[in-house]
Each structure stands twice: as structure tokens, then as C-alpha cells.
């Protein structure tokens, strides 16, 4: 399974960006999908996750500003980011849980990361 993330860039504070991450390859069943971020000098942290049935979860720091969604037909997860703040600046990574077959345990995959820079 390969993940291709896109949509990062430079935006002014208060602006918006939409990230996308598409999974491809030998896909059997995708479970939860999510976004994480890592700012310079900090550890990677959870931003948002969404289960296969659409249940979402957000870090407190992004609640009300970010929205995660997924298109199961396209094996793609999105992150709509509004009211961006300079502290949102980070490399954003998508994460996918993939079950390779019935009765098999899920594997975890990470995208290559996309840089989001929010200027003040």
C-alpha cells in the first residue's frame, strides 16, 4: 500500500488549506485513516482520525477549525483546515490502517508528509 499526500503550502494566518491523501496498491480493506503533524523540534502528534464508518476524532487544538473526511470509493482521506494559525505550521502526515485479508491483523502505513506553513 502506498500513500500519496498533497495540498500543503504557504498560507497566511486565518486562511485555509485542504490536504488529501490517496491510498493505492494491493488494497483489501482500509480501516481507520488519520492525519498527524510534526512541528520543528517537537514530537509527532495526532491531528484527527476517522474510522471506516465515519466516526471522527480531533485534537483539542484543532477542534472547530479542522474537518477530516474520507471517500471510501477513492481510498482517500481529506483534512480541511480553516482559520489557520502560525502554530499549525508543521509537516502533516497521513496514516492508514490496512487489513490485508480476512482474519489478518491490520498494518499501518504513513504518507511522505506535506509541509504546511502559516505566516503571521
mmCIF file of N, CA and C in Angstrom:
data_model
loop_
_atom_site.group_PDB
_atom_site.id
_atom_site.type_symbol
_atom_site.label_atom_id
_atom_site.label_comp_id
_atom_site.label_asym_id
_atom_site.label_seq_id
_atom_site.Cartn_x
_atom_site.Cartn_y
_atom_site.Cartn_z
ATOM 1 N N UNK A 1 0.858 -1.186 0.000
ATOM 2 C CA UNK A 1 0.000 0.000 0.000
ATOM 3 C C UNK A 1 0.891 1.230 0.000
ATOM 4 N N UNK A 2 0.592 2.146 -0.899
ATOM 5 C CA UNK A 2 1.328 3.411 -0.963
ATOM 6 C C UNK A 2 0.365 4.549 -0.676
ATOM 7 N N UNK A 3 0.867 5.569 -0.004
ATOM 8 C CA UNK A 3 0.076 6.751 0.311
ATOM 9 C C UNK A 3 0.717 7.965 -0.349
ATOM 10 N N UNK A 4 -0.102 8.760 -1.008
ATOM 11 C CA UNK A 4 0.362 9.973 -1.668
ATOM 12 C C UNK A 4 -0.403 11.151 -1.105
ATOM 13 N N UNK A 5 0.306 11.986 -0.363
ATOM 14 C CA UNK A 5 -0.313 13.165 0.246
ATOM 15 C C UNK A 5 -0.043 14.397 -0.604
ATOM 16 N N UNK A 6 -0.976 15.322 -0.570
ATOM 17 C CA UNK A 6 -0.824 16.570 -1.309
ATOM 18 C C UNK A 6 -1.657 17.658 -0.647
ATOM 19 N N UNK A 7 -1.399 18.894 -1.057
ATOM 20 C CA UNK A 7 -2.223 20.004 -0.608
ATOM 21 C C UNK A 7 -1.554 20.966 0.347
ATOM 22 N N UNK A 8 -0.358 20.669 0.784
ATOM 23 C CA UNK A 8 0.320 21.587 1.683
ATOM 24 C C UNK A 8 0.771 22.839 0.967
ATOM 25 N N UNK A 9 1.252 23.805 1.739
ATOM 26 C CA UNK A 9 1.723 25.040 1.142
ATOM 27 C C UNK A 9 1.861 26.138 2.164
ATOM 28 N N UNK A 10 2.022 27.347 1.653
ATOM 29 C CA UNK A 10 2.180 28.532 2.487
ATOM 30 C C UNK A 10 0.872 29.320 2.478
ATOM 31 N N UNK A 11 0.394 29.676 3.651
ATOM 32 C CA UNK A 11 -0.855 30.414 3.770
ATOM 33 C C UNK A 11 -0.734 31.412 4.904
ATOM 34 N N UNK A 12 -1.445 32.509 4.788
ATOM 35 C CA UNK A 12 -1.452 33.493 5.866
ATOM 36 C C UNK A 12 -2.371 33.041 6.995
ATOM 37 N N UNK A 13 -2.099 33.538 8.177
ATOM 38 C CA UNK A 13 -2.956 33.240 9.326
ATOM 39 C C UNK A 13 -4.400 33.616 9.000
ATOM 40 N N UNK A 14 -5.308 32.736 9.388
ATOM 41 C CA UNK A 14 -6.715 32.934 9.080
ATOM 42 C C UNK A 14 -7.156 32.286 7.790
ATOM 43 N N UNK A 15 -6.200 31.823 7.016
ATOM 44 C CA UNK A 15 -6.505 31.206 5.739
ATOM 45 C C UNK A 15 -6.875 29.738 5.868
ATOM 46 N N UNK A 16 -7.044 29.113 4.704
ATOM 47 C CA UNK A 16 -7.487 27.718 4.653
ATOM 48 C C UNK A 16 -6.629 26.908 3.693
ATOM 49 N N UNK A 17 -6.544 25.628 3.986
ATOM 50 C CA UNK A 17 -5.898 24.665 3.100
ATOM 51 C C UNK A 17 -6.648 23.350 3.194
ATOM 52 N N UNK A 18 -6.561 22.553 2.130
ATOM 53 C CA UNK A 18 -7.163 21.225 2.141
ATOM 54 C C UNK A 18 -6.104 20.207 1.761
ATOM 55 N N UNK A 19 -5.867 19.273 2.644
ATOM 56 C CA UNK A 19 -4.924 18.194 2.390
ATOM 57 C C UNK A 19 -5.676 16.963 1.891
ATOM 58 N N UNK A 20 -5.007 16.224 1.030
ATOM 59 C CA UNK A 20 -5.557 14.968 0.534
ATOM 60 C C UNK A 20 -4.506 13.881 0.669
ATOM 61 N N UNK A 21 -4.956 12.663 0.848
ATOM 62 C CA UNK A 21 -4.037 11.526 0.911
ATOM 63 C C UNK A 21 -4.739 10.328 0.293
ATOM 64 N N UNK A 22 -4.187 9.841 -0.811
ATOM 65 C CA UNK A 22 -4.790 8.736 -1.532
ATOM 66 C C UNK A 22 -3.968 7.470 -1.339
ATOM 67 N N UNK A 23 -4.648 6.393 -1.023
ATOM 68 C CA UNK A 23 -4.001 5.090 -0.884
ATOM 69 C C UNK A 23 -4.142 4.317 -2.186
ATOM 70 N N UNK A 24 -3.069 3.617 -2.545
ATOM 71 C CA UNK A 24 -3.096 2.817 -3.768
ATOM 72 C C UNK A 24 -2.291 1.554 -3.548
ATOM 73 N N UNK A 25 -2.385 0.656 -4.503
ATOM 74 C CA UNK A 25 -1.650 -0.596 -4.408
ATOM 75 C C UNK A 25 -2.585 -1.762 -4.187
ATOM 76 N N UNK A 26 -2.077 -2.788 -3.531
ATOM 77 C CA UNK A 26 -2.848 -4.006 -3.298
ATOM 78 C C UNK A 26 -3.704 -3.828 -2.047
ATOM 79 N N UNK A 27 -4.835 -3.158 -2.227
ATOM 80 C CA UNK A 27 -5.694 -2.797 -1.100
ATOM 81 C C UNK A 27 -6.791 -3.829 -0.920
ATOM 82 N N UNK A 28 -6.910 -4.328 0.327
ATOM 83 C CA UNK A 28 -8.006 -5.245 0.636
ATOM 84 C C UNK A 28 -9.084 -4.527 1.447
ATOM 85 N N UNK A 29 -8.714 -4.001 2.600
ATOM 86 C CA UNK A 29 -9.702 -3.316 3.437
ATOM 87 C C UNK A 29 -9.001 -2.237 4.254
ATOM 88 N N UNK A 30 -9.394 -1.001 4.025
ATOM 89 C CA UNK A 30 -8.831 0.113 4.792
ATOM 90 C C UNK A 30 -9.695 0.386 6.004
ATOM 91 N N UNK A 31 -9.069 0.475 7.157
ATOM 92 C CA UNK A 31 -9.778 0.790 8.389
ATOM 93 C C UNK A 31 -9.690 2.268 8.677
ATOM 94 N N UNK A 32 -9.225 2.594 9.870
ATOM 95 C CA UNK A 32 -9.133 3.995 10.257
ATOM 96 C C UNK A 32 -8.089 4.721 9.409
ATOM 97 N N UNK A 33 -8.368 5.998 9.172
ATOM 98 C CA UNK A 33 -7.440 6.879 8.471
ATOM 99 C C UNK A 33 -7.250 8.119 9.328
ATOM 100 N N UNK A 34 -6.115 8.762 9.178
ATOM 101 C CA UNK A 34 -5.903 9.931 10.023
ATOM 102 C C UNK A 34 -4.793 10.828 9.543
ATOM 103 N N UNK A 35 -4.685 11.941 10.241
ATOM 104 C CA UNK A 35 -3.631 12.917 9.995
ATOM 105 C C UNK A 35 -2.883 13.193 11.294
ATOM 106 N N UNK A 36 -1.582 13.262 11.176
ATOM 107 C CA UNK A 36 -0.705 13.626 12.277
ATOM 108 C C UNK A 36 0.177 14.763 11.794
ATOM 109 N N UNK A 37 0.806 15.457 12.709
ATOM 110 C CA UNK A 37 1.714 16.530 12.319
ATOM 111 C C UNK A 37 2.915 16.583 13.240
ATOM 112 N N UNK A 38 3.995 17.110 12.684
ATOM 113 C CA UNK A 38 5.213 17.263 13.461
ATOM 114 C C UNK A 38 5.813 18.624 13.171
ATOM 115 N N UNK A 39 5.834 19.450 14.190
ATOM 116 C CA UNK A 39 6.423 20.775 14.082
ATOM 117 C C UNK A 39 7.920 20.680 14.380
ATOM 118 N N UNK A 40 8.709 21.639 13.933
ATOM 119 C CA UNK A 40 10.150 21.611 14.184
ATOM 120 C C UNK A 40 10.461 21.507 15.673
ATOM 121 N N UNK A 41 11.288 20.543 16.027
ATOM 122 C CA UNK A 41 11.696 20.385 17.408
ATOM 123 C C UNK A 41 10.678 19.733 18.314
ATOM 124 N N UNK A 42 9.582 19.289 17.730
ATOM 125 C CA UNK A 42 8.530 18.660 18.533
ATOM 126 C C UNK A 42 8.256 17.245 18.060
ATOM 127 N N UNK A 43 7.564 16.485 18.898
ATOM 128 C CA UNK A 43 7.200 15.130 18.536
ATOM 129 C C UNK A 43 5.963 15.133 17.622
ATOM 130 N N UNK A 44 5.816 14.067 16.890
ATOM 131 C CA UNK A 44 4.637 13.921 16.044
ATOM 132 C C UNK A 44 3.404 13.799 16.935
ATOM 133 N N UNK A 45 2.332 14.490 16.537
ATOM 134 C CA UNK A 45 1.110 14.471 17.329
ATOM 135 C C UNK A 45 -0.095 14.199 16.445
ATOM 136 N N UNK A 46 -1.119 13.626 17.071
ATOM 137 C CA UNK A 46 -2.357 13.357 16.356
ATOM 138 C C UNK A 46 -3.088 14.663 16.064
ATOM 139 N N UNK A 47 -3.624 14.760 14.845
ATOM 140 C CA UNK A 47 -4.468 15.896 14.483
ATOM 141 C C UNK A 47 -5.926 15.450 14.446
ATOM 142 N N UNK A 48 -6.201 14.409 13.669
ATOM 143 C CA UNK A 48 -7.573 13.919 13.529
ATOM 144 C C UNK A 48 -7.554 12.513 12.960
ATOM 145 N N UNK A 49 -8.557 11.735 13.336
ATOM 146 C CA UNK A 49 -8.734 10.404 12.772
ATOM 147 C C UNK A 49 -10.190 10.196 12.384
ATOM 148 N N UNK A 50 -10.412 9.246 11.501
ATOM 149 C CA UNK A 50 -11.763 8.906 11.092
ATOM 150 C C UNK A 50 -11.830 7.407 10.842
ATOM 151 N N UNK A 51 -12.841 6.761 11.426
ATOM 152 C CA UNK A 51 -12.983 5.328 11.256
ATOM 153 C C UNK A 51 -13.662 5.013 9.928
ATOM 154 N N UNK A 52 -13.738 3.736 9.629
ATOM 155 C CA UNK A 52 -14.334 3.325 8.357
ATOM 156 C C UNK A 52 -15.818 3.670 8.283
ATOM 157 N N UNK A 53 -16.480 3.799 9.428
ATOM 158 C CA UNK A 53 -17.892 4.161 9.420
ATOM 159 C C UNK A 53 -18.110 5.649 9.611
ATOM 160 N N UNK A 54 -17.030 6.432 9.587
ATOM 161 C CA UNK A 54 -17.153 7.883 9.601
ATOM 162 C C UNK A 54 -17.067 8.554 10.959
ATOM 163 N N UNK A 55 -16.771 7.824 12.007
ATOM 164 C CA UNK A 55 -16.621 8.433 13.319
ATOM 165 C C UNK A 55 -15.290 9.177 13.379
ATOM 166 N N UNK A 56 -15.354 10.462 13.715
ATOM 167 C CA UNK A 56 -14.127 11.264 13.711
ATOM 168 C C UNK A 56 -13.703 11.661 15.123
ATOM 169 N N UNK A 57 -12.451 12.034 15.202
ATOM 170 C CA UNK A 57 -11.846 12.409 16.486
ATOM 171 C C UNK A 57 -10.798 13.471 16.194
ATOM 172 N N UNK A 58 -10.731 14.499 17.064
ATOM 173 C CA UNK A 58 -9.828 15.616 16.823
ATOM 174 C C UNK A 58 -9.002 15.949 18.055
ATOM 175 N N UNK A 59 -7.811 16.448 17.801
ATOM 176 C CA UNK A 59 -7.039 17.048 18.876
ATOM 177 C C UNK A 59 -7.755 18.312 19.324
ATOM 178 N N UNK A 60 -7.663 18.613 20.608
ATOM 179 C CA UNK A 60 -8.347 19.796 21.134
ATOM 180 C C UNK A 60 -7.903 21.069 20.415
ATOM 181 N N UNK A 61 -6.649 21.106 20.005
ATOM 182 C CA UNK A 61 -6.096 22.319 19.402
ATOM 183 C C UNK A 61 -6.688 22.634 18.030
ATOM 184 N N UNK A 62 -7.346 21.663 17.403
ATOM 185 C CA UNK A 62 -7.887 21.905 16.058
ATOM 186 C C UNK A 62 -9.410 21.781 16.004
ATOM 187 N N UNK A 63 -10.027 21.405 17.095
ATOM 188 C CA UNK A 63 -11.482 21.254 17.102
ATOM 189 C C UNK A 63 -12.169 22.554 16.699
ATOM 190 N N UNK A 64 -13.143 22.420 15.828
ATOM 191 C CA UNK A 64 -13.879 23.585 15.356
ATOM 192 C C UNK A 64 -13.224 24.297 14.191
ATOM 193 N N UNK A 65 -11.981 23.955 13.874
ATOM 194 C CA UNK A 65 -11.268 24.589 12.752
ATOM 195 C C UNK A 65 -10.955 23.600 11.641
ATOM 196 N N UNK A 66 -10.656 22.363 12.006
ATOM 197 C CA UNK A 66 -10.292 21.344 11.025
ATOM 198 C C UNK A 66 -11.426 20.328 10.894
ATOM 199 N N UNK A 67 -11.571 19.783 9.687
ATOM 200 C CA UNK A 67 -12.552 18.731 9.443
ATOM 201 C C UNK A 67 -11.898 17.610 8.643
ATOM 202 N N UNK A 68 -12.001 16.407 9.178
ATOM 203 C CA UNK A 68 -11.484 15.240 8.471
ATOM 204 C C UNK A 68 -12.644 14.530 7.790
ATOM 205 N N UNK A 69 -12.376 14.022 6.604
ATOM 206 C CA UNK A 69 -13.395 13.267 5.874
ATOM 207 C C UNK A 69 -12.690 12.213 5.030
ATOM 208 N N UNK A 70 -13.467 11.300 4.491
ATOM 209 C CA UNK A 70 -12.885 10.257 3.659
ATOM 210 C C UNK A 70 -13.843 9.875 2.549
ATOM 211 N N UNK A 71 -13.266 9.407 1.456
ATOM 212 C CA UNK A 71 -14.027 8.879 0.326
ATOM 213 C C UNK A 71 -13.584 7.433 0.172
ATOM 214 N N UNK A 72 -14.401 6.516 0.634
ATOM 215 C CA UNK A 72 -14.004 5.111 0.628
ATOM 216 C C UNK A 72 -13.865 4.560 -0.791
ATOM 217 N N UNK A 73 -14.634 5.076 -1.718
ATOM 218 C CA UNK A 73 -14.544 4.612 -3.100
ATOM 219 C C UNK A 73 -13.205 4.979 -3.730
ATOM 220 N N UNK A 74 -12.626 6.081 -3.248
ATOM 221 C CA UNK A 74 -11.347 6.550 -3.782
ATOM 222 C C UNK A 74 -10.180 6.241 -2.844
ATOM 223 N N UNK A 75 -10.475 5.586 -1.725
ATOM 224 C CA UNK A 75 -9.422 5.274 -0.739
ATOM 225 C C UNK A 75 -8.639 6.528 -0.361
ATOM 226 N N UNK A 76 -9.356 7.599 -0.139
ATOM 227 C CA UNK A 76 -8.729 8.901 0.097
ATOM 228 C C UNK A 76 -9.267 9.528 1.377
ATOM 229 N N UNK A 77 -8.368 10.158 2.108
ATOM 230 C CA UNK A 77 -8.734 10.899 3.304
ATOM 231 C C UNK A 77 -8.355 12.361 3.082
ATOM 232 N N UNK A 78 -9.196 13.240 3.611
ATOM 233 C CA UNK A 78 -9.006 14.679 3.444
ATOM 234 C C UNK A 78 -8.905 15.362 4.810
ATOM 235 N N UNK A 79 -8.258 16.515 4.816
ATOM 236 C CA UNK A 79 -8.240 17.352 6.004
ATOM 237 C C UNK A 79 -8.465 18.781 5.559
ATOM 238 N N UNK A 80 -9.638 19.289 5.883
ATOM 239 C CA UNK A 80 -9.975 20.677 5.602
ATOM 240 C C UNK A 80 -9.543 21.503 6.793
ATOM 241 N N UNK A 81 -8.660 22.460 6.542
ATOM 242 C CA UNK A 81 -8.110 23.267 7.631
ATOM 243 C C UNK A 81 -8.505 24.730 7.427
ATOM 244 N N UNK A 82 -9.259 25.259 8.367
ATOM 245 C CA UNK A 82 -9.706 26.648 8.323
ATOM 246 C C UNK A 82 -9.156 27.422 9.516
ATOM 247 N N UNK A 83 -9.216 28.732 9.414
ATOM 248 C CA UNK A 83 -8.742 29.609 10.498
ATOM 249 C C UNK A 83 -7.351 29.194 10.965
ATOM 250 N N UNK A 84 -6.477 28.991 10.017
ATOM 251 C CA UNK A 84 -5.144 28.505 10.339
ATOM 252 C C UNK A 84 -4.367 29.512 11.169
ATOM 253 N N UNK A 85 -3.545 28.961 12.061
ATOM 254 C CA UNK A 85 -2.730 29.770 12.960
ATOM 255 C C UNK A 85 -1.258 29.441 12.724
ATOM 256 N N UNK A 86 -0.355 30.353 13.055
ATOM 257 C CA UNK A 86 1.081 30.046 12.899
ATOM 258 C C UNK A 86 1.494 28.771 13.622
ATOM 259 N N UNK A 87 0.843 28.478 14.742
ATOM 260 C CA UNK A 87 1.196 27.261 15.484
ATOM 261 C C UNK A 87 0.731 25.983 14.798
ATOM 262 N N UNK A 88 -0.014 26.114 13.712
ATOM 263 C CA UNK A 88 -0.369 24.941 12.904
ATOM 264 C C UNK A 88 0.745 24.564 11.936
ATOM 265 N N UNK A 89 1.766 25.386 11.850
ATOM 266 C CA UNK A 89 2.884 25.099 10.954
ATOM 267 C C UNK A 89 3.552 23.788 11.342
ATOM 268 N N UNK A 90 3.644 22.872 10.372
ATOM 269 C CA UNK A 90 4.199 21.547 10.637
ATOM 270 C C UNK A 90 4.225 20.752 9.343
ATOM 271 N N UNK A 91 4.896 19.622 9.394
ATOM 272 C CA UNK A 91 4.754 18.633 8.340
ATOM 273 C C UNK A 91 3.595 17.725 8.725
ATOM 274 N N UNK A 92 2.652 17.587 7.831
ATOM 275 C CA UNK A 92 1.459 16.794 8.090
ATOM 276 C C UNK A 92 1.600 15.436 7.403
ATOM 277 N N UNK A 93 1.339 14.391 8.170
ATOM 278 C CA UNK A 93 1.460 13.021 7.682
ATOM 279 C C UNK A 93 0.103 12.328 7.723
ATOM 280 N N UNK A 94 -0.231 11.627 6.654
ATOM 281 C CA UNK A 94 -1.439 10.811 6.700
ATOM 282 C C UNK A 94 -1.079 9.410 7.184
ATOM 283 N N UNK A 95 -2.054 8.772 7.762
ATOM 284 C CA UNK A 95 -1.869 7.458 8.360
ATOM 285 C C UNK A 95 -3.056 6.586 8.003
ATOM 286 N N UNK A 96 -2.775 5.355 7.612
ATOM 287 C CA UNK A 96 -3.851 4.447 7.202
ATOM 288 C C UNK A 96 -3.627 3.078 7.850
ATOM 289 N N UNK A 97 -4.710 2.531 8.362
ATOM 290 C CA UNK A 97 -4.702 1.154 8.867
ATOM 291 C C UNK A 97 -5.278 0.266 7.764
ATOM 292 N N UNK A 98 -4.538 -0.761 7.385
ATOM 293 C CA UNK A 98 -4.958 -1.610 6.274
ATOM 294 C C UNK A 98 -4.952 -3.081 6.682
ATOM 295 N N UNK A 99 -6.073 -3.733 6.432
ATOM 296 C CA UNK A 99 -6.167 -5.174 6.694
ATOM 297 C C UNK A 99 -5.915 -5.902 5.371
ATOM 298 N N UNK A 100 -4.879 -6.731 5.293
ATOM 299 C CA UNK A 100 -4.526 -7.374 4.015
ATOM 300 C C UNK A 100 -5.408 -8.550 3.633
ATOM 301 N N UNK A 101 -6.239 -9.000 4.560
ATOM 302 C CA UNK A 101 -7.125 -10.115 4.248
ATOM 303 C C UNK A 101 -7.968 -10.453 5.460
ATOM 304 N N UNK A 102 -9.049 -11.214 5.244
ATOM 305 C CA UNK A 102 -9.907 -11.585 6.366
ATOM 306 C C UNK A 102 -9.116 -12.417 7.379
ATOM 307 N N UNK A 103 -9.273 -12.057 8.639
ATOM 308 C CA UNK A 103 -8.598 -12.774 9.713
ATOM 309 C C UNK A 103 -7.160 -12.359 9.944
ATOM 310 N N UNK A 104 -6.676 -11.414 9.144
ATOM 311 C CA UNK A 104 -5.303 -10.936 9.300
ATOM 312 C C UNK A 104 -5.296 -9.624 10.065
ATOM 313 N N UNK A 105 -4.220 -9.364 10.773
ATOM 314 C CA UNK A 105 -4.126 -8.135 11.549
ATOM 315 C C UNK A 105 -3.844 -6.946 10.632
ATOM 316 N N UNK A 106 -4.214 -5.772 11.108
ATOM 317 C CA UNK A 106 -4.004 -4.559 10.328
ATOM 318 C C UNK A 106 -2.533 -4.147 10.322
ATOM 319 N N UNK A 107 -2.112 -3.618 9.200
ATOM 320 C CA UNK A 107 -0.811 -2.979 9.088
ATOM 321 C C UNK A 107 -1.017 -1.473 9.080
ATOM 322 N N UNK A 108 0.030 -0.747 9.426
ATOM 323 C CA UNK A 108 -0.047 0.703 9.484
ATOM 324 C C UNK A 108 0.873 1.298 8.420
ATOM 325 N N UNK A 109 0.360 2.293 7.716
ATOM 326 C CA UNK A 109 1.137 2.949 6.673
ATOM 327 C C UNK A 109 1.129 4.456 6.890
ATOM 328 N N UNK A 110 2.242 5.087 6.502
ATOM 329 C CA UNK A 110 2.393 6.531 6.624
ATOM 330 C C UNK A 110 2.678 7.145 5.254
ATOM 331 N N UNK A 111 2.096 8.308 5.035
ATOM 332 C CA UNK A 111 2.423 9.073 3.845
ATOM 333 C C UNK A 111 3.770 9.760 4.013
ATOM 334 N N UNK A 112 4.208 10.414 2.943
ATOM 335 C CA UNK A 112 5.539 11.011 2.931
ATOM 336 C C UNK A 112 5.586 12.360 3.637
ATOM 337 N N UNK A 113 4.451 12.910 3.977
ATOM 338 C CA UNK A 113 4.431 14.202 4.658
ATOM 339 C C UNK A 113 4.290 15.350 3.681
ATOM 340 N N UNK A 114 3.507 16.325 4.080
ATOM 341 C CA UNK A 114 3.338 17.531 3.282
ATOM 342 C C UNK A 114 3.451 18.731 4.224
ATOM 343 N N UNK A 115 4.225 19.717 3.810
ATOM 344 C CA UNK A 115 4.535 20.848 4.680
ATOM 345 C C UNK A 115 3.442 21.910 4.608
ATOM 346 N N UNK A 116 2.976 22.304 5.775
ATOM 347 C CA UNK A 116 2.031 23.411 5.900
ATOM 348 C C UNK A 116 2.726 24.527 6.686
ATOM 349 N N UNK A 117 2.805 25.699 6.080
ATOM 350 C CA UNK A 117 3.425 26.843 6.723
ATOM 351 C C UNK A 117 2.405 27.969 6.819
ATOM 352 N N UNK A 118 2.170 28.434 8.039
ATOM 353 C CA UNK A 118 1.202 29.509 8.264
ATOM 354 C C UNK A 118 1.969 30.739 8.731
ATOM 355 N N UNK A 119 1.902 31.783 7.950
ATOM 356 C CA UNK A 119 2.619 33.008 8.285
ATOM 357 C C UNK A 119 1.717 33.944 9.091
ATOM 358 N N UNK A 120 2.344 34.707 9.974
ATOM 359 C CA UNK A 120 1.569 35.624 10.825
ATOM 360 C C UNK A 120 1.399 36.979 10.166
#
